[in-house]
Amino acid sequence: MSVTLTEENYLKAIYHISQMTKTDVSTNAIAEKIDAKASSVTDMLKKLSDKGFITYIKYKGVNLTEKGRLTAVDIIRKHRLWEVFLVDKLNFSWDEVHDVAEQLEHIKSPKLIKELDAFLDFPTHDPHGDPIPDKDGQIKRTDKIILSKAEVGGTYKCVGVQDSSTDFLKYLDKHQIQIGTELTVKDIEDFDHSMTFTIHQHNMTMSKAITNNIYVKKLQ
């Protein structure tokens, strides 16, 4: 059974929301995620339910079936592989790739994606640090925490971002922070929870709005 571009976008949105909430996904959450009217979302959920991609109980919420999960993860796999291709092979910066990958992720050719994966030497993460699902739909999770949870005196490595908006990524570029950047926590301000780090042998202070959107892994 074929899946339309709009249906793919719904399945991907439901998957992402469910990973954040770990509960049934509400109609309102989907409407907010994809910027649609609740009535339009309800109509689409009925179609997805009829096709076997979701279980939908009115007033309760939505869950992906295994069929729906595999479809959503396949779209995410294609999206992240295309982001790697754009950055590594076409010299896009990491703040430029999302919108382009949103278009490329809907290409249906399994052979193209198989060859793309091999051409890129089977990457495990996209340019933003997000794991790339394998061909069987399995995702290897990274042991990581939000930077705002880091401890004074600890040294950490940046492994991802929660906010992949252009403005946020440009902010990180401006301060030479990227995937793999190491930093040591020097101080945490009691008043506003801003944090001071040593990065590239220089001290830098970040607000909680920034540290809440960077994923790190502790090194020592």
PDB file of N, CA, C and O in Angstrom, residues 75-146:
ATOM      1  N   ILE A  75      11.965   6.788   6.871  1.00  0.00           N
ATOM      2  CA  ILE A  75      12.010   8.188   6.416  1.00  0.00           C
ATOM      3  C   ILE A  75      13.119   8.936   7.151  1.00  0.00           C
ATOM      4  O   ILE A  75      13.880   9.703   6.545  1.00  0.00           O
ATOM      5  N   ILE A  76      13.207   8.707   8.452  1.00  0.00           N
ATOM      6  CA  ILE A  76      14.252   9.355   9.255  1.00  0.00           C
ATOM      7  C   ILE A  76      15.637   8.910   8.801  1.00  0.00           C
ATOM      8  O   ILE A  76      16.572   9.714   8.710  1.00  0.00           O
ATOM      9  N   ARG A  77      15.780   7.618   8.497  1.00  0.00           N
ATOM     10  CA  ARG A  77      17.059   7.095   7.980  1.00  0.00           C
ATOM     11  C   ARG A  77      17.466   7.832   6.711  1.00  0.00           C
ATOM     12  O   ARG A  77      18.606   8.294   6.567  1.00  0.00           O
ATOM     13  N   LYS A  78      16.530   7.968   5.778  1.00  0.00           N
ATOM     14  CA  LYS A  78      16.833   8.656   4.516  1.00  0.00           C
ATOM     15  C   LYS A  78      17.188  10.116   4.769  1.00  0.00           C
ATOM     16  O   LYS A  78      18.149  10.641   4.183  1.00  0.00           O
ATOM     17  N   HIS A  79      16.438  10.767   5.641  1.00  0.00           N
ATOM     18  CA  HIS A  79      16.693  12.174   5.960  1.00  0.00           C
ATOM     19  C   HIS A  79      18.118  12.367   6.479  1.00  0.00           C
ATOM     20  O   HIS A  79      18.855  13.251   6.013  1.00  0.00           O
ATOM     21  N   ARG A  80      18.517  11.531   7.415  1.00  0.00           N
ATOM     22  CA  ARG A  80      19.825  11.708   8.039  1.00  0.00           C
ATOM     23  C   ARG A  80      20.973  11.315   7.117  1.00  0.00           C
ATOM     24  O   ARG A  80      22.049  11.929   7.153  1.00  0.00           O
ATOM     25  N   LEU A  81      20.750  10.311   6.278  1.00  0.00           N
ATOM     26  CA  LEU A  81      21.775   9.976   5.283  1.00  0.00           C
ATOM     27  C   LEU A  81      21.971  11.124   4.294  1.00  0.00           C
ATOM     28  O   LEU A  81      23.101  11.462   3.939  1.00  0.00           O
ATOM     29  N   TRP A  82      20.883  11.724   3.863  1.00  0.00           N
ATOM     30  CA  TRP A  82      21.001  12.856   2.935  1.00  0.00           C
ATOM     31  C   TRP A  82      21.703  14.040   3.599  1.00  0.00           C
ATOM     32  O   TRP A  82      22.480  14.749   2.944  1.00  0.00           O
ATOM     33  N   GLU A  83      21.469  14.246   4.887  1.00  0.00           N
ATOM     34  CA  GLU A  83      22.178  15.327   5.579  1.00  0.00           C
ATOM     35  C   GLU A  83      23.682  15.071   5.585  1.00  0.00           C
ATOM     36  O   GLU A  83      24.478  15.998   5.381  1.00  0.00           O
ATOM     37  N   VAL A  84      24.081  13.825   5.830  1.00  0.00           N
ATOM     38  CA  VAL A  84      25.507  13.485   5.791  1.00  0.00           C
ATOM     39  C   VAL A  84      26.069  13.754   4.402  1.00  0.00           C
ATOM     40  O   VAL A  84      27.152  14.341   4.253  1.00  0.00           O
ATOM     41  N   PHE A  85      25.353  13.329   3.375  1.00  0.00           N
ATOM     42  CA  PHE A  85      25.797  13.539   2.000  1.00  0.00           C
ATOM     43  C   PHE A  85      25.979  15.023   1.694  1.00  0.00           C
ATOM     44  O   PHE A  85      26.993  15.439   1.115  1.00  0.00           O
ATOM     45  N   LEU A  86      25.014  15.827   2.090  1.00  0.00           N
ATOM     46  CA  LEU A  86      25.071  17.260   1.803  1.00  0.00           C
ATOM     47  C   LEU A  86      26.256  17.936   2.492  1.00  0.00           C
ATOM     48  O   LEU A  86      26.916  18.799   1.909  1.00  0.00           O
ATOM     49  N   VAL A  87      26.535  17.534   3.734  1.00  0.00           N
ATOM     50  CA  VAL A  87      27.645  18.139   4.476  1.00  0.00           C
ATOM     51  C   VAL A  87      28.992  17.604   4.004  1.00  0.00           C
ATOM     52  O   VAL A  87      29.923  18.357   3.721  1.00  0.00           O
ATOM     53  N   ASP A  88      29.092  16.274   3.890  1.00  0.00           N
ATOM     54  CA  ASP A  88      30.387  15.655   3.599  1.00  0.00           C
ATOM     55  C   ASP A  88      30.793  15.756   2.137  1.00  0.00           C
ATOM     56  O   ASP A  88      31.992  15.844   1.826  1.00  0.00           O
ATOM     57  N   LYS A  89      29.822  15.730   1.231  1.00  0.00           N
ATOM     58  CA  LYS A  89      30.150  15.658  -0.194  1.00  0.00           C
ATOM     59  C   LYS A  89      29.836  16.927  -0.979  1.00  0.00           C
ATOM     60  O   LYS A  89      30.441  17.164  -2.022  1.00  0.00           O
ATOM     61  N   LEU A  90      28.907  17.725  -0.485  1.00  0.00           N
ATOM     62  CA  LEU A  90      28.515  18.931  -1.230  1.00  0.00           C
ATOM     63  C   LEU A  90      28.829  20.219  -0.479  1.00  0.00           C
ATOM     64  O   LEU A  90      28.422  21.303  -0.905  1.00  0.00           O
ATOM     65  N   ASN A  91      29.527  20.086   0.644  1.00  0.00           N
ATOM     66  CA  ASN A  91      30.019  21.250   1.393  1.00  0.00           C
ATOM     67  C   ASN A  91      28.927  22.166   1.933  1.00  0.00           C
ATOM     68  O   ASN A  91      29.144  23.373   2.095  1.00  0.00           O
ATOM     69  N   PHE A  92      27.759  21.604   2.218  1.00  0.00           N
ATOM     70  CA  PHE A  92      26.749  22.363   2.957  1.00  0.00           C
ATOM     71  C   PHE A  92      27.208  22.473   4.407  1.00  0.00           C
ATOM     72  O   PHE A  92      27.914  21.600   4.922  1.00  0.00           O
ATOM     73  N   SER A  93      26.797  23.536   5.087  1.00  0.00           N
ATOM     74  CA  SER A  93      27.037  23.618   6.529  1.00  0.00           C
ATOM     75  C   SER A  93      25.872  22.941   7.247  1.00  0.00           C
ATOM     76  O   SER A  93      24.799  22.753   6.669  1.00  0.00           O
ATOM     77  N   TRP A  94      26.082  22.578   8.521  1.00  0.00           N
ATOM     78  CA  TRP A  94      25.053  21.798   9.224  1.00  0.00           C
ATOM     79  C   TRP A  94      23.771  22.574   9.466  1.00  0.00           C
ATOM     80  O   TRP A  94      22.731  21.976   9.744  1.00  0.00           O
ATOM     81  N   ASP A  95      23.813  23.895   9.331  1.00  0.00           N
ATOM     82  CA  ASP A  95      22.588  24.681   9.504  1.00  0.00           C
ATOM     83  C   ASP A  95      21.817  24.840   8.196  1.00  0.00           C
ATOM     84  O   ASP A  95      20.738  25.427   8.179  1.00  0.00           O
ATOM     85  N   GLU A  96      22.330  24.296   7.094  1.00  0.00           N
ATOM     86  CA  GLU A  96      21.688  24.457   5.790  1.00  0.00           C
ATOM     87  C   GLU A  96      20.969  23.200   5.300  1.00  0.00           C
ATOM     88  O   GLU A  96      20.229  23.264   4.322  1.00  0.00           O
ATOM     89  N   VAL A  97      21.196  22.074   5.956  1.00  0.00           N
ATOM     90  CA  VAL A  97      20.808  20.808   5.335  1.00  0.00           C
ATOM     91  C   VAL A  97      19.383  20.340   5.624  1.00  0.00           C
ATOM     92  O   VAL A  97      18.828  19.551   4.867  1.00  0.00           O
ATOM     93  N   HIS A  98      18.790  20.796   6.710  1.00  0.00           N
ATOM     94  CA  HIS A  98      17.512  20.205   7.133  1.00  0.00           C
ATOM     95  C   HIS A  98      16.420  20.344   6.077  1.00  0.00           C
ATOM     96  O   HIS A  98      15.761  19.346   5.721  1.00  0.00           O
ATOM     97  N   ASP A  99      16.216  21.542   5.570  1.00  0.00           N
ATOM     98  CA  ASP A  99      15.126  21.766   4.622  1.00  0.00           C
ATOM     99  C   ASP A  99      15.334  20.991   3.327  1.00  0.00           C
ATOM    100  O   ASP A  99      14.366  20.489   2.728  1.00  0.00           O
ATOM    101  N   VAL A 100      16.582  20.891   2.886  1.00  0.00           N
ATOM    102  CA  VAL A 100      16.867  20.133   1.659  1.00  0.00           C
ATOM    103  C   VAL A 100      16.607  18.643   1.896  1.00  0.00           C
ATOM    104  O   VAL A 100      16.003  17.957   1.064  1.00  0.00           O
ATOM    105  N   ALA A 101      17.070  18.140   3.054  1.00  0.00           N
ATOM    106  CA  ALA A 101      16.849  16.733   3.377  1.00  0.00           C
ATOM    107  C   ALA A 101      15.362  16.424   3.548  1.00  0.00           C
ATOM    108  O   ALA A 101      14.921  15.296   3.279  1.00  0.00           O
ATOM    109  N   GLU A 102      14.572  17.404   3.973  1.00  0.00           N
ATOM    110  CA  GLU A 102      13.122  17.212   4.089  1.00  0.00           C
ATOM    111  C   GLU A 102      12.513  16.870   2.734  1.00  0.00           C
ATOM    112  O   GLU A 102      11.529  16.123   2.657  1.00  0.00           O
ATOM    113  N   GLN A 103      13.087  17.396   1.664  1.00  0.00           N
ATOM    114  CA  GLN A 103      12.597  17.095   0.318  1.00  0.00           C
ATOM    115  C   GLN A 103      13.125  15.752  -0.174  1.00  0.00           C
ATOM    116  O   GLN A 103      12.385  14.933  -0.728  1.00  0.00           O
ATOM    117  N   LEU A 104      14.410  15.496   0.078  1.00  0.00           N
ATOM    118  CA  LEU A 104      15.046  14.287  -0.427  1.00  0.00           C
ATOM    119  C   LEU A 104      14.564  13.022   0.292  1.00  0.00           C
ATOM    120  O   LEU A 104      14.611  11.927  -0.283  1.00  0.00           O
ATOM    121  N   GLU A 105      14.100  13.156   1.517  1.00  0.00           N
ATOM    122  CA  GLU A 105      13.708  11.981   2.308  1.00  0.00           C
ATOM    123  C   GLU A 105      12.523  11.226   1.718  1.00  0.00           C
ATOM    124  O   GLU A 105      12.274  10.073   2.073  1.00  0.00           O
ATOM    125  N   HIS A 106      11.800  11.839   0.810  1.00  0.00           N
ATOM    126  CA  HIS A 106      10.602  11.213   0.243  1.00  0.00           C
ATOM    127  C   HIS A 106      10.885  10.416  -1.035  1.00  0.00           C
ATOM    128  O   HIS A 106       9.966   9.836  -1.609  1.00  0.00           O
ATOM    129  N   ILE A 107      12.147  10.390  -1.468  1.00  0.00           N
ATOM    130  CA  ILE A 107      12.512   9.568  -2.625  1.00  0.00           C
ATOM    131  C   ILE A 107      12.278   8.101  -2.281  1.00  0.00           C
ATOM    132  O   ILE A 107      12.684   7.624  -1.220  1.00  0.00           O
ATOM    133  N   LYS A 108      11.634   7.354  -3.170  1.00  0.00           N
ATOM    134  CA  LYS A 108      11.172   6.006  -2.847  1.00  0.00           C
ATOM    135  C   LYS A 108      12.175   4.893  -3.156  1.00  0.00           C
ATOM    136  O   LYS A 108      11.961   3.759  -2.746  1.00  0.00           O
ATOM    137  N   SER A 109      13.245   5.175  -3.878  1.00  0.00           N
ATOM    138  CA  SER A 109      14.129   4.117  -4.364  1.00  0.00           C
ATOM    139  C   SER A 109      14.968   3.469  -3.255  1.00  0.00           C
ATOM    140  O   SER A 109      15.917   4.078  -2.749  1.00  0.00           O
ATOM    141  N   PRO A 110      14.676   2.224  -2.881  1.00  0.00           N
ATOM    142  CA  PRO A 110      15.505   1.532  -1.877  1.00  0.00           C
ATOM    143  C   PRO A 110      16.944   1.343  -2.347  1.00  0.00           C
ATOM    144  O   PRO A 110      17.879   1.426  -1.543  1.00  0.00           O
ATOM    145  N   LYS A 111      17.126   1.095  -3.654  1.00  0.00           N
ATOM    146  CA  LYS A 111      18.484   0.896  -4.174  1.00  0.00           C
ATOM    147  C   LYS A 111      19.306   2.162  -4.022  1.00  0.00           C
ATOM    148  O   LYS A 111      20.490   2.110  -3.666  1.00  0.00           O
ATOM    149  N   LEU A 112      18.699   3.319  -4.287  1.00  0.00           N
ATOM    150  CA  LEU A 112      19.418   4.584  -4.151  1.00  0.00           C
ATOM    151  C   LEU A 112      19.911   4.770  -2.718  1.00  0.00           C
ATOM    152  O   LEU A 112      21.067   5.141  -2.487  1.00  0.00           O
ATOM    153  N   ILE A 113      19.058   4.507  -1.742  1.00  0.00           N
ATOM    154  CA  ILE A 113      19.443   4.689  -0.340  1.00  0.00           C
ATOM    155  C   ILE A 113      20.497   3.663   0.070  1.00  0.00           C
ATOM    156  O   ILE A 113      21.431   3.987   0.816  1.00  0.00           O
ATOM    157  N   LYS A 114      20.378   2.433  -0.422  1.00  0.00           N
ATOM    158  CA  LYS A 114      21.387   1.410  -0.137  1.00  0.00           C
ATOM    159  C   LYS A 114      22.749   1.840  -0.663  1.00  0.00           C
ATOM    160  O   LYS A 114      23.770   1.744   0.034  1.00  0.00           O
ATOM    161  N   GLU A 115      22.781   2.348  -1.898  1.00  0.00           N
ATOM    162  CA  GLU A 115      24.045   2.783  -2.500  1.00  0.00           C
ATOM    163  C   GLU A 115      24.561   4.061  -1.847  1.00  0.00           C
ATOM    164  O   GLU A 115      25.776   4.253  -1.704  1.00  0.00           O
ATOM    165  N   LEU A 116      23.656   4.939  -1.448  1.00  0.00           N
ATOM    166  CA  LEU A 116      24.055   6.163  -0.751  1.00  0.00           C
ATOM    167  C   LEU A 116      24.732   5.819   0.566  1.00  0.00           C
ATOM    168  O   LEU A 116      25.782   6.388   0.907  1.00  0.00           O
ATOM    169  N   ASP A 117      24.156   4.889   1.309  1.00  0.00           N
ATOM    170  CA  ASP A 117      24.723   4.452   2.584  1.00  0.00           C
ATOM    171  C   ASP A 117      26.137   3.915   2.381  1.00  0.00           C
ATOM    172  O   ASP A 117      27.072   4.263   3.117  1.00  0.00           O
ATOM    173  N   ALA A 118      26.308   3.064   1.371  1.00  0.00           N
ATOM    174  CA  ALA A 118      27.626   2.487   1.082  1.00  0.00           C
ATOM    175  C   ALA A 118      28.602   3.562   0.618  1.00  0.00           C
ATOM    176  O   ALA A 118      29.776   3.574   1.014  1.00  0.00           O
ATOM    177  N   PHE A 119      28.129   4.483  -0.232  1.00  0.00           N
ATOM    178  CA  PHE A 119      28.979   5.567  -0.740  1.00  0.00           C
ATOM    179  C   PHE A 119      29.513   6.431   0.402  1.00  0.00           C
ATOM    180  O   PHE A 119      30.654   6.903   0.365  1.00  0.00           O
ATOM    181  N   LEU A 120      28.701   6.613   1.438  1.00  0.00           N
ATOM    182  CA  LEU A 120      29.098   7.425   2.594  1.00  0.00           C
ATOM    183  C   LEU A 120      29.870   6.612   3.634  1.00  0.00           C
ATOM    184  O   LEU A 120      30.225   7.145   4.694  1.00  0.00           O
ATOM    185  N   ASP A 121      30.122   5.322   3.332  1.00  0.00           N
ATOM    186  CA  ASP A 121      30.850   4.416   4.223  1.00  0.00           C
ATOM    187  C   ASP A 121      30.072   4.141   5.507  1.00  0.00           C
ATOM    188  O   ASP A 121      30.629   4.100   6.592  1.00  0.00           O
ATOM    189  N   PHE A 122      28.760   3.964   5.353  1.00  0.00           N
ATOM    190  CA  PHE A 122      27.867   3.513   6.414  1.00  0.00           C
ATOM    191  C   PHE A 122      27.974   4.372   7.688  1.00  0.00           C
ATOM    192  O   PHE A 122      28.333   3.893   8.759  1.00  0.00           O
ATOM    193  N   PRO A 123      27.643   5.655   7.576  1.00  0.00           N
ATOM    194  CA  PRO A 123      27.715   6.540   8.761  1.00  0.00           C
ATOM    195  C   PRO A 123      26.716   6.116   9.822  1.00  0.00           C
ATOM    196  O   PRO A 123      25.639   5.591   9.518  1.00  0.00           O
ATOM    197  N   THR A 124      27.071   6.359  11.075  1.00  0.00           N
ATOM    198  CA  THR A 124      26.191   5.998  12.197  1.00  0.00           C
ATOM    199  C   THR A 124      25.433   7.197  12.750  1.00  0.00           C
ATOM    200  O   THR A 124      24.438   7.027  13.462  1.00  0.00           O
ATOM    201  N   HIS A 125      25.898   8.414  12.452  1.00  0.00           N
ATOM    202  CA  HIS A 125      25.253   9.621  12.980  1.00  0.00           C
ATOM    203  C   HIS A 125      25.213  10.705  11.897  1.00  0.00           C
ATOM    204  O   HIS A 125      26.098  10.763  11.030  1.00  0.00           O
ATOM    205  N   ASP A 126      24.209  11.547  11.974  1.00  0.00           N
ATOM    206  CA  ASP A 126      24.110  12.650  11.025  1.00  0.00           C
ATOM    207  C   ASP A 126      24.937  13.844  11.520  1.00  0.00           C
ATOM    208  O   ASP A 126      25.552  13.777  12.595  1.00  0.00           O
ATOM    209  N   PRO A 127      25.002  14.934  10.760  1.00  0.00           N
ATOM    210  CA  PRO A 127      25.856  16.075  11.153  1.00  0.00           C
ATOM    211  C   PRO A 127      25.460  16.733  12.476  1.00  0.00           C
ATOM    212  O   PRO A 127      26.257  17.470  13.058  1.00  0.00           O
ATOM    213  N   HIS A 128      24.239  16.474  12.958  1.00  0.00           N
ATOM    214  CA  HIS A 128      23.790  17.058  14.223  1.00  0.00           C
ATOM    215  C   HIS A 128      23.962  16.097  15.393  1.00  0.00           C
ATOM    216  O   HIS A 128      23.551  16.400  16.512  1.00  0.00           O
ATOM    217  N   GLY A 129      24.564  14.936  15.121  1.00  0.00           N
ATOM    218  CA  GLY A 129      24.804  13.963  16.184  1.00  0.00           C
ATOM    219  C   GLY A 129      23.687  12.956  16.394  1.00  0.00           C
ATOM    220  O   GLY A 129      23.770  12.111  17.277  1.00  0.00           O
ATOM    221  N   ASP A 130      22.623  13.045  15.585  1.00  0.00           N
ATOM    222  CA  ASP A 130      21.511  12.105  15.733  1.00  0.00           C
ATOM    223  C   ASP A 130      21.860  10.763  15.108  1.00  0.00           C
ATOM    224  O   ASP A 130      22.435  10.712  14.006  1.00  0.00           O
ATOM    225  N   PRO A 131      21.500   9.645  15.761  1.00  0.00           N
ATOM    226  CA  PRO A 131      21.829   8.328  15.218  1.00  0.00           C
ATOM    227  C   PRO A 131      21.051   8.035  13.941  1.00  0.00           C
ATOM    228  O   PRO A 131      19.879   8.405  13.813  1.00  0.00           O
ATOM    229  N   ILE A 132      21.702   7.371  12.998  1.00  0.00           N
ATOM    230  CA  ILE A 132      21.062   6.981  11.744  1.00  0.00           C
ATOM    231  C   ILE A 132      20.549   5.548  11.885  1.00  0.00           C
ATOM    232  O   ILE A 132      21.332   4.630  12.150  1.00  0.00           O
ATOM    233  N   PRO A 133      19.244   5.324  11.735  1.00  0.00           N
ATOM    234  CA  PRO A 133      18.729   3.953  11.804  1.00  0.00           C
ATOM    235  C   PRO A 133      19.382   3.075  10.749  1.00  0.00           C
ATOM    236  O   PRO A 133      19.695   3.548   9.646  1.00  0.00           O
ATOM    237  N   ASP A 134      19.604   1.804  11.069  1.00  0.00           N
ATOM    238  CA  ASP A 134      20.178   0.906  10.073  1.00  0.00           C
ATOM    239  C   ASP A 134      19.083   0.427   9.116  1.00  0.00           C
ATOM    240  O   ASP A 134      17.907   0.798   9.259  1.00  0.00           O
ATOM    241  N   LYS A 135      19.447  -0.384   8.149  1.00  0.00           N
ATOM    242  CA  LYS A 135      18.504  -0.806   7.113  1.00  0.00           C
ATOM    243  C   LYS A 135      17.347  -1.627   7.668  1.00  0.00           C
ATOM    244  O   LYS A 135      16.302  -1.764   7.013  1.00  0.00           O
ATOM    245  N   ASP A 136      17.525  -2.181   8.867  1.00  0.00           N
ATOM    246  CA  ASP A 136      16.468  -2.973   9.493  1.00  0.00           C
ATOM    247  C   ASP A 136      15.614  -2.150  10.459  1.00  0.00           C
ATOM    248  O   ASP A 136      14.762  -2.698  11.161  1.00  0.00           O
ATOM    249  N   GLY A 137      15.882  -0.849  10.525  1.00  0.00           N
ATOM    250  CA  GLY A 137      15.081   0.020  11.372  1.00  0.00           C
ATOM    251  C   GLY A 137      15.517   0.076  12.818  1.00  0.00           C
ATOM    252  O   GLY A 137      14.801   0.597  13.673  1.00  0.00           O
ATOM    253  N   GLN A 138      16.723  -0.429  13.098  1.00  0.00           N
ATOM    254  CA  GLN A 138      17.235  -0.397  14.461  1.00  0.00           C
ATOM    255  C   GLN A 138      18.053   0.882  14.677  1.00  0.00           C
ATOM    256  O   GLN A 138      18.793   1.308  13.789  1.00  0.00           O
ATOM    257  N   ILE A 139      17.929   1.466  15.859  1.00  0.00           N
ATOM    258  CA  ILE A 139      18.634   2.703  16.182  1.00  0.00           C
ATOM    259  C   ILE A 139      19.519   2.465  17.397  1.00  0.00           C
ATOM    260  O   ILE A 139      19.043   2.066  18.467  1.00  0.00           O
ATOM    261  N   LYS A 140      20.802   2.716  17.231  1.00  0.00           N
ATOM    262  CA  LYS A 140      21.744   2.581  18.338  1.00  0.00           C
ATOM    263  C   LYS A 140      21.810   3.903  19.094  1.00  0.00           C
ATOM    264  O   LYS A 140      22.235   4.922  18.561  1.00  0.00           O
ATOM    265  N   ARG A 141      21.348   3.887  20.328  1.00  0.00           N
ATOM    266  CA  ARG A 141      21.292   5.109  21.125  1.00  0.00           C
ATOM    267  C   ARG A 141      22.660   5.456  21.704  1.00  0.00           C
ATOM    268  O   ARG A 141      23.444   4.565  22.055  1.00  0.00           O
ATOM    269  N   THR A 142      22.943   6.736  21.817  1.00  0.00           N
ATOM    270  CA  THR A 142      24.192   7.216  22.404  1.00  0.00           C
ATOM    271  C   THR A 142      23.973   7.556  23.869  1.00  0.00           C
ATOM    272  O   THR A 142      22.946   8.124  24.243  1.00  0.00           O
ATOM    273  N   ASP A 143      24.924   7.192  24.707  1.00  0.00           N
ATOM    274  CA  ASP A 143      24.868   7.536  26.128  1.00  0.00           C
ATOM    275  C   ASP A 143      25.182   9.025  26.255  1.00  0.00           C
ATOM    276  O   ASP A 143      26.328   9.444  26.084  1.00  0.00           O
ATOM    277  N   LYS A 144      24.171   9.831  26.544  1.00  0.00           N
ATOM    278  CA  LYS A 144      24.366  11.279  26.541  1.00  0.00           C
ATOM    279  C   LYS A 144      23.459  11.933  27.560  1.00  0.00           C
ATOM    280  O   LYS A 144      22.470  11.342  28.017  1.00  0.00           O
ATOM    281  N   ILE A 145      23.800  13.178  27.921  1.00  0.00           N
ATOM    282  CA  ILE A 145      22.972  13.988  28.808  1.00  0.00           C
ATOM    283  C   ILE A 145      22.876  15.396  28.230  1.00  0.00           C
ATOM    284  O   ILE A 145      23.673  15.778  27.368  1.00  0.00           O
ATOM    285  N   ILE A 146      21.904  16.141  28.716  1.00  0.00           N
ATOM    286  CA  ILE A 146      21.819  17.560  28.347  1.00  0.00           C
ATOM    287  C   ILE A 146      22.928  18.305  29.089  1.00  0.00           C
ATOM    288  O   ILE A 146      23.192  18.052  30.264  1.00  0.00           O
TER     289      ILE A 146
END
